[in-house]
Amino acid sequence: MWTLDELLDRVSAALTAEYSGAPNGRVRDVPDKRAVRWYATTGLVDRPSAMRGRTALYERRHLLQLVAVKRLQSQGRTLADIQAELAGATDTTLTAIARVPEQLLSTAEAPPPEAVRPRFWAEPAAEPAAAPPAPAKAFALNGVALGGGAVVLVPGTPTAADRADIAAAARPLLDLLAARGLLNEREPS
């Protein structure tokens, strides 16, 4: 089996002998990937024989079909005529039309080995390298409203005097926040 690129290389090599090329500039001398896919969609060429992941795989018959199509096109035949002639054609018929050299038809090359996916569920889980850090101890926070929507969080429970001192110490910060438009205008500071 061949990938589409490998198939097209073989088609190109097969057409180097006894091939005059397309009779006009509207037909390519050698099909490209898009043409092969279109030929398969319209039934002119068989669909890929198999898939390896998302890669389509082609065989000897596909090579014969593509070369036969190109040889018939070089005689000035339309795709509709070619499709009618080749519909249901046997490999013997295709071989006679395509005249592909035997060495291009052989698939003696071993297919590339498929990648083996690891069986992650069959292996024991690895031990963690180090123990995860202990979570920080949780503690309650209390908010001290400074005005303008600003709040300072403190870990203890502030008294009324603490709140007044914090608000006085925060006055320059509140002025800066107000000047930059970072405070809630609706709430008095």
PDB file of C-alpha atoms in Angstrom:
ATOM      1  CA  MET A   1       0.000   0.000   0.000  1.00  0.00           C
ATOM      2  CA  TRP A   2       1.109   3.532  -0.752  1.00  0.00           C
ATOM      3  CA  THR A   3       0.303   6.964   0.571  1.00  0.00           C
ATOM      4  CA  LEU A   4      -1.105   9.484  -1.888  1.00  0.00           C
ATOM      5  CA  ASP A   5       2.327  11.063  -2.380  1.00  0.00           C
ATOM      6  CA  GLU A   6       3.908   7.662  -3.067  1.00  0.00           C
ATOM      7  CA  LEU A   7       1.110   6.784  -5.477  1.00  0.00           C
ATOM      8  CA  LEU A   8       1.572  10.034  -7.386  1.00  0.00           C
ATOM      9  CA  ASP A   9       5.331   9.390  -7.629  1.00  0.00           C
ATOM     10  CA  ARG A  10       4.591   6.023  -9.231  1.00  0.00           C
ATOM     11  CA  VAL A  11       2.014   7.548 -11.598  1.00  0.00           C
ATOM     12  CA  SER A  12       4.569  10.127 -12.697  1.00  0.00           C
ATOM     13  CA  ALA A  13       7.217   7.431 -13.242  1.00  0.00           C
ATOM     14  CA  ALA A  14       4.747   5.263 -15.190  1.00  0.00           C
ATOM     15  CA  LEU A  15       3.821   8.140 -17.479  1.00  0.00           C
ATOM     16  CA  THR A  16       7.413   8.925 -18.455  1.00  0.00           C
ATOM     17  CA  ALA A  17       7.312   6.101 -21.005  1.00  0.00           C
ATOM     18  CA  GLU A  18       5.015   6.162 -24.049  1.00  0.00           C
ATOM     19  CA  TYR A  19       3.105   9.227 -22.929  1.00  0.00           C
ATOM     20  CA  SER A  20       2.643  12.234 -25.141  1.00  0.00           C
ATOM     21  CA  GLY A  21       1.021  14.326 -22.437  1.00  0.00           C
ATOM     22  CA  ALA A  22      -2.302  16.043 -22.382  1.00  0.00           C
ATOM     23  CA  PRO A  23      -3.574  17.235 -25.778  1.00  0.00           C
ATOM     24  CA  ASN A  24      -4.392  20.712 -24.479  1.00  0.00           C
ATOM     25  CA  GLY A  25      -3.362  23.034 -21.682  1.00  0.00           C
ATOM     26  CA  ARG A  26      -6.554  22.416 -19.703  1.00  0.00           C
ATOM     27  CA  VAL A  27      -5.539  18.931 -18.548  1.00  0.00           C
ATOM     28  CA  ARG A  28      -2.550  18.244 -16.303  1.00  0.00           C
ATOM     29  CA  ASP A  29       0.059  15.783 -17.558  1.00  0.00           C
ATOM     30  CA  VAL A  30       0.137  14.139 -14.119  1.00  0.00           C
ATOM     31  CA  PRO A  31      -2.753  14.288 -11.631  1.00  0.00           C
ATOM     32  CA  ASP A  32      -2.241  16.125  -8.361  1.00  0.00           C
ATOM     33  CA  LYS A  33      -3.650  15.227  -4.945  1.00  0.00           C
ATOM     34  CA  ARG A  34      -6.779  17.255  -5.470  1.00  0.00           C
ATOM     35  CA  ALA A  35      -7.489  15.569  -8.809  1.00  0.00           C
ATOM     36  CA  VAL A  36      -7.066  12.088  -7.322  1.00  0.00           C
ATOM     37  CA  ARG A  37      -9.491  12.914  -4.515  1.00  0.00           C
ATOM     38  CA  TRP A  38     -11.965  14.291  -7.040  1.00  0.00           C
ATOM     39  CA  TYR A  39     -11.596  11.210  -9.253  1.00  0.00           C
ATOM     40  CA  ALA A  40     -12.380   9.041  -6.209  1.00  0.00           C
ATOM     41  CA  THR A  41     -15.400  11.180  -5.324  1.00  0.00           C
ATOM     42  CA  THR A  42     -16.823  10.921  -8.837  1.00  0.00           C
ATOM     43  CA  GLY A  43     -16.131   7.173  -9.113  1.00  0.00           C
ATOM     44  CA  LEU A  44     -13.496   7.454 -11.838  1.00  0.00           C
ATOM     45  CA  VAL A  45     -10.981   5.886  -9.432  1.00  0.00           C
ATOM     46  CA  ASP A  46     -11.716   3.579  -6.496  1.00  0.00           C
ATOM     47  CA  ARG A  47     -11.783   5.077  -3.023  1.00  0.00           C
ATOM     48  CA  PRO A  48      -8.648   4.482  -0.892  1.00  0.00           C
ATOM     49  CA  SER A  49      -8.220   0.857   0.165  1.00  0.00           C
ATOM     50  CA  ALA A  50      -7.447   1.618   3.789  1.00  0.00           C
ATOM     51  CA  MET A  51      -6.692   4.374   6.231  1.00  0.00           C
ATOM     52  CA  ARG A  52      -3.774   4.685   8.635  1.00  0.00           C
ATOM     53  CA  GLY A  53      -5.018   7.321  11.020  1.00  0.00           C
ATOM     54  CA  ARG A  54      -5.934  10.176   8.681  1.00  0.00           C
ATOM     55  CA  THR A  55      -3.650   8.964   5.869  1.00  0.00           C
ATOM     56  CA  ALA A  56      -5.333   7.286   2.910  1.00  0.00           C
ATOM     57  CA  LEU A  57      -3.613   4.207   1.484  1.00  0.00           C
ATOM     58  CA  TYR A  58      -3.728   3.131  -2.153  1.00  0.00           C
ATOM     59  CA  GLU A  59      -2.916  -0.091  -4.020  1.00  0.00           C
ATOM     60  CA  ARG A  60      -1.890  -1.430  -7.405  1.00  0.00           C
ATOM     61  CA  ARG A  61      -5.417  -0.983  -8.869  1.00  0.00           C
ATOM     62  CA  HIS A  62      -5.380   2.741  -8.079  1.00  0.00           C
ATOM     63  CA  LEU A  63      -2.088   3.102  -9.941  1.00  0.00           C
ATOM     64  CA  LEU A  64      -3.531   1.284 -12.942  1.00  0.00           C
ATOM     65  CA  GLN A  65      -6.685   3.421 -12.889  1.00  0.00           C
ATOM     66  CA  LEU A  66      -4.840   6.752 -12.698  1.00  0.00           C
ATOM     67  CA  VAL A  67      -2.369   5.893 -15.441  1.00  0.00           C
ATOM     68  CA  ALA A  68      -5.185   4.547 -17.641  1.00  0.00           C
ATOM     69  CA  VAL A  69      -7.152   7.776 -17.148  1.00  0.00           C
ATOM     70  CA  LYS A  70      -4.154   9.885 -18.151  1.00  0.00           C
ATOM     71  CA  ARG A  71      -3.344   7.734 -21.177  1.00  0.00           C
ATOM     72  CA  LEU A  72      -6.953   7.979 -22.390  1.00  0.00           C
ATOM     73  CA  GLN A  73      -6.990  11.738 -21.768  1.00  0.00           C
ATOM     74  CA  SER A  74      -3.842  12.067 -23.884  1.00  0.00           C
ATOM     75  CA  GLN A  75      -5.881  10.593 -26.746  1.00  0.00           C
ATOM     76  CA  GLY A  76      -8.335  13.484 -26.389  1.00  0.00           C
ATOM     77  CA  ARG A  77     -11.034  11.534 -24.537  1.00  0.00           C
ATOM     78  CA  THR A  78     -13.268  13.330 -22.034  1.00  0.00           C
ATOM     79  CA  LEU A  79     -13.555  12.236 -18.418  1.00  0.00           C
ATOM     80  CA  ALA A  80     -17.179  11.246 -19.019  1.00  0.00           C
ATOM     81  CA  ASP A  81     -16.102   8.928 -21.887  1.00  0.00           C
ATOM     82  CA  ILE A  82     -13.258   7.535 -19.792  1.00  0.00           C
ATOM     83  CA  GLN A  83     -15.553   6.918 -16.834  1.00  0.00           C
ATOM     84  CA  ALA A  84     -18.021   5.053 -19.047  1.00  0.00           C
ATOM     85  CA  GLU A  85     -15.241   2.893 -20.514  1.00  0.00           C
ATOM     86  CA  LEU A  86     -13.490   2.140 -17.230  1.00  0.00           C
ATOM     87  CA  ALA A  87     -16.574   1.548 -15.095  1.00  0.00           C
ATOM     88  CA  GLY A  88     -16.259  -2.000 -13.788  1.00  0.00           C
ATOM     89  CA  ALA A  89     -13.020  -2.594 -15.710  1.00  0.00           C
ATOM     90  CA  THR A  90     -10.985  -5.568 -14.545  1.00  0.00           C
ATOM     91  CA  ASP A  91      -7.338  -5.309 -13.556  1.00  0.00           C
ATOM     92  CA  THR A  92      -6.466  -7.062 -16.822  1.00  0.00           C
ATOM     93  CA  THR A  93      -8.259  -4.374 -18.842  1.00  0.00           C
ATOM     94  CA  LEU A  94      -6.650  -1.598 -16.801  1.00  0.00           C
ATOM     95  CA  THR A  95      -3.206  -3.194 -17.206  1.00  0.00           C
ATOM     96  CA  ALA A  96      -3.631  -3.277 -21.009  1.00  0.00           C
ATOM     97  CA  ILE A  97      -4.661   0.395 -21.161  1.00  0.00           C
ATOM     98  CA  ALA A  98      -2.208   1.739 -18.569  1.00  0.00           C
ATOM     99  CA  ARG A  99       0.923  -0.147 -19.689  1.00  0.00           C
ATOM    100  CA  VAL A 100       2.613   0.438 -16.322  1.00  0.00           C
ATOM    101  CA  PRO A 101       6.128  -1.029 -16.022  1.00  0.00           C
ATOM    102  CA  GLU A 102       6.098  -4.119 -13.788  1.00  0.00           C
ATOM    103  CA  GLN A 103       8.654  -2.752 -11.301  1.00  0.00           C
ATOM    104  CA  LEU A 104       6.249   0.107 -10.455  1.00  0.00           C
ATOM    105  CA  LEU A 105       3.420  -2.317  -9.762  1.00  0.00           C
ATOM    106  CA  SER A 106       5.345  -4.336  -7.198  1.00  0.00           C
ATOM    107  CA  THR A 107       4.734  -3.682  -3.563  1.00  0.00           C
ATOM    108  CA  ALA A 108       7.777  -5.612  -2.394  1.00  0.00           C
ATOM    109  CA  GLU A 109       8.699  -2.862   0.006  1.00  0.00           C
ATOM    110  CA  ALA A 110       7.557  -3.671   3.494  1.00  0.00           C
ATOM    111  CA  PRO A 111       5.032  -1.198   4.798  1.00  0.00           C
ATOM    112  CA  PRO A 112       6.364   1.077   7.523  1.00  0.00           C
ATOM    113  CA  PRO A 113       5.617  -0.279  10.969  1.00  0.00           C
ATOM    114  CA  GLU A 114       2.711   1.417  12.623  1.00  0.00           C
ATOM    115  CA  ALA A 115       3.539   3.344  15.739  1.00  0.00           C
ATOM    116  CA  VAL A 116       2.592   1.398  18.814  1.00  0.00           C
ATOM    117  CA  ARG A 117       0.608   3.432  21.256  1.00  0.00           C
ATOM    118  CA  PRO A 118       1.734   3.007  24.858  1.00  0.00           C
ATOM    119  CA  ARG A 119      -0.612   1.113  27.154  1.00  0.00           C
ATOM    120  CA  PHE A 120      -0.594   3.647  29.964  1.00  0.00           C
ATOM    121  CA  TRP A 121      -3.173   1.726  31.978  1.00  0.00           C
ATOM    122  CA  ALA A 122      -0.994  -1.390  32.092  1.00  0.00           C
ATOM    123  CA  GLU A 123       1.964   0.294  33.799  1.00  0.00           C
ATOM    124  CA  PRO A 124       1.947   1.003  37.544  1.00  0.00           C
ATOM    125  CA  ALA A 125       1.744   4.647  38.469  1.00  0.00           C
ATOM    126  CA  ALA A 126       5.067   6.288  39.223  1.00  0.00           C
ATOM    127  CA  GLU A 127       5.738   7.384  42.768  1.00  0.00           C
ATOM    128  CA  PRO A 128       5.589  11.139  43.246  1.00  0.00           C
ATOM    129  CA  ALA A 129       9.042  12.741  43.415  1.00  0.00           C
ATOM    130  CA  ALA A 130       8.325  14.763  46.528  1.00  0.00           C
ATOM    131  CA  ALA A 131       5.428  15.147  48.877  1.00  0.00           C
ATOM    132  CA  PRO A 132       3.140  18.007  47.913  1.00  0.00           C
ATOM    133  CA  PRO A 133       3.471  21.072  50.128  1.00  0.00           C
ATOM    134  CA  ALA A 134       1.098  21.211  53.038  1.00  0.00           C
ATOM    135  CA  PRO A 135      -1.800  23.594  52.504  1.00  0.00           C
ATOM    136  CA  ALA A 136      -1.516  26.935  54.265  1.00  0.00           C
ATOM    137  CA  LYS A 137      -3.415  27.180  57.508  1.00  0.00           C
ATOM    138  CA  ALA A 138      -6.742  28.901  57.023  1.00  0.00           C
ATOM    139  CA  PHE A 139      -7.663  31.835  59.223  1.00  0.00           C
ATOM    140  CA  ALA A 140     -10.466  34.353  59.335  1.00  0.00           C
ATOM    141  CA  LEU A 141     -10.055  37.802  57.835  1.00  0.00           C
ATOM    142  CA  ASN A 142     -11.890  40.937  58.853  1.00  0.00           C
ATOM    143  CA  GLY A 143     -12.441  43.934  56.646  1.00  0.00           C
ATOM    144  CA  VAL A 144     -11.976  47.525  57.657  1.00  0.00           C
ATOM    145  CA  ALA A 145     -13.979  49.886  55.413  1.00  0.00           C
ATOM    146  CA  LEU A 146     -11.927  52.933  54.432  1.00  0.00           C
ATOM    147  CA  GLY A 147     -14.562  54.691  52.356  1.00  0.00           C
ATOM    148  CA  GLY A 148     -15.059  55.000  48.599  1.00  0.00           C
ATOM    149  CA  GLY A 149     -15.441  51.215  48.439  1.00  0.00           C
ATOM    150  CA  ALA A 150     -11.888  50.489  49.604  1.00  0.00           C
ATOM    151  CA  VAL A 151     -11.495  47.784  52.246  1.00  0.00           C
ATOM    152  CA  VAL A 152      -8.392  46.617  54.091  1.00  0.00           C
ATOM    153  CA  LEU A 153      -8.355  42.984  55.183  1.00  0.00           C
ATOM    154  CA  VAL A 154      -6.693  42.161  58.495  1.00  0.00           C
ATOM    155  CA  PRO A 155      -6.249  38.746  60.119  1.00  0.00           C
ATOM    156  CA  GLY A 156      -7.293  39.864  63.585  1.00  0.00           C
ATOM    157  CA  THR A 157     -10.427  41.429  64.972  1.00  0.00           C
ATOM    158  CA  PRO A 158      -9.877  45.226  65.066  1.00  0.00           C
ATOM    159  CA  THR A 159     -11.439  47.392  67.745  1.00  0.00           C
ATOM    160  CA  ALA A 160     -13.123  50.735  67.051  1.00  0.00           C
ATOM    161  CA  ALA A 161      -9.850  52.522  67.926  1.00  0.00           C
ATOM    162  CA  ASP A 162      -7.931  50.202  65.531  1.00  0.00           C
ATOM    163  CA  ARG A 163     -10.392  51.047  62.738  1.00  0.00           C
ATOM    164  CA  ALA A 164      -9.965  54.799  63.308  1.00  0.00           C
ATOM    165  CA  ASP A 165      -6.152  54.525  63.307  1.00  0.00           C
ATOM    166  CA  ILE A 166      -6.174  52.380  60.135  1.00  0.00           C
ATOM    167  CA  ALA A 167      -8.465  54.900  58.388  1.00  0.00           C
ATOM    168  CA  ALA A 168      -6.172  57.797  59.395  1.00  0.00           C
ATOM    169  CA  ALA A 169      -3.066  55.932  58.185  1.00  0.00           C
ATOM    170  CA  ALA A 170      -4.813  55.065  54.913  1.00  0.00           C
ATOM    171  CA  ARG A 171      -5.819  58.698  54.128  1.00  0.00           C
ATOM    172  CA  PRO A 172      -2.830  59.304  51.685  1.00  0.00           C
ATOM    173  CA  LEU A 173      -3.648  56.015  49.929  1.00  0.00           C
ATOM    174  CA  LEU A 174      -7.321  56.980  49.612  1.00  0.00           C
ATOM    175  CA  ASP A 175      -6.362  60.392  48.189  1.00  0.00           C
ATOM    176  CA  LEU A 176      -4.146  58.677  45.579  1.00  0.00           C
ATOM    177  CA  LEU A 177      -6.890  56.169  44.667  1.00  0.00           C
ATOM    178  CA  ALA A 178      -9.452  58.984  44.362  1.00  0.00           C
ATOM    179  CA  ALA A 179      -7.113  61.052  42.162  1.00  0.00           C
ATOM    180  CA  ARG A 180      -6.708  58.081  39.794  1.00  0.00           C
ATOM    181  CA  GLY A 181     -10.439  57.375  39.720  1.00  0.00           C
ATOM    182  CA  LEU A 182     -10.085  53.999  41.418  1.00  0.00           C
ATOM    183  CA  LEU A 183     -12.655  54.540  44.151  1.00  0.00           C
ATOM    184  CA  ASN A 184     -16.396  54.165  44.032  1.00  0.00           C
ATOM    185  CA  GLU A 185     -17.688  57.751  43.560  1.00  0.00           C
ATOM    186  CA  ARG A 186     -21.051  56.951  45.183  1.00  0.00           C
ATOM    187  CA  GLU A 187     -19.630  55.906  48.510  1.00  0.00           C
ATOM    188  CA  PRO A 188     -18.277  58.714  50.714  1.00  0.00           C
ATOM    189  CA  SER A 189     -14.694  58.411  51.831  1.00  0.00           C
TER     190      SER A 189
END
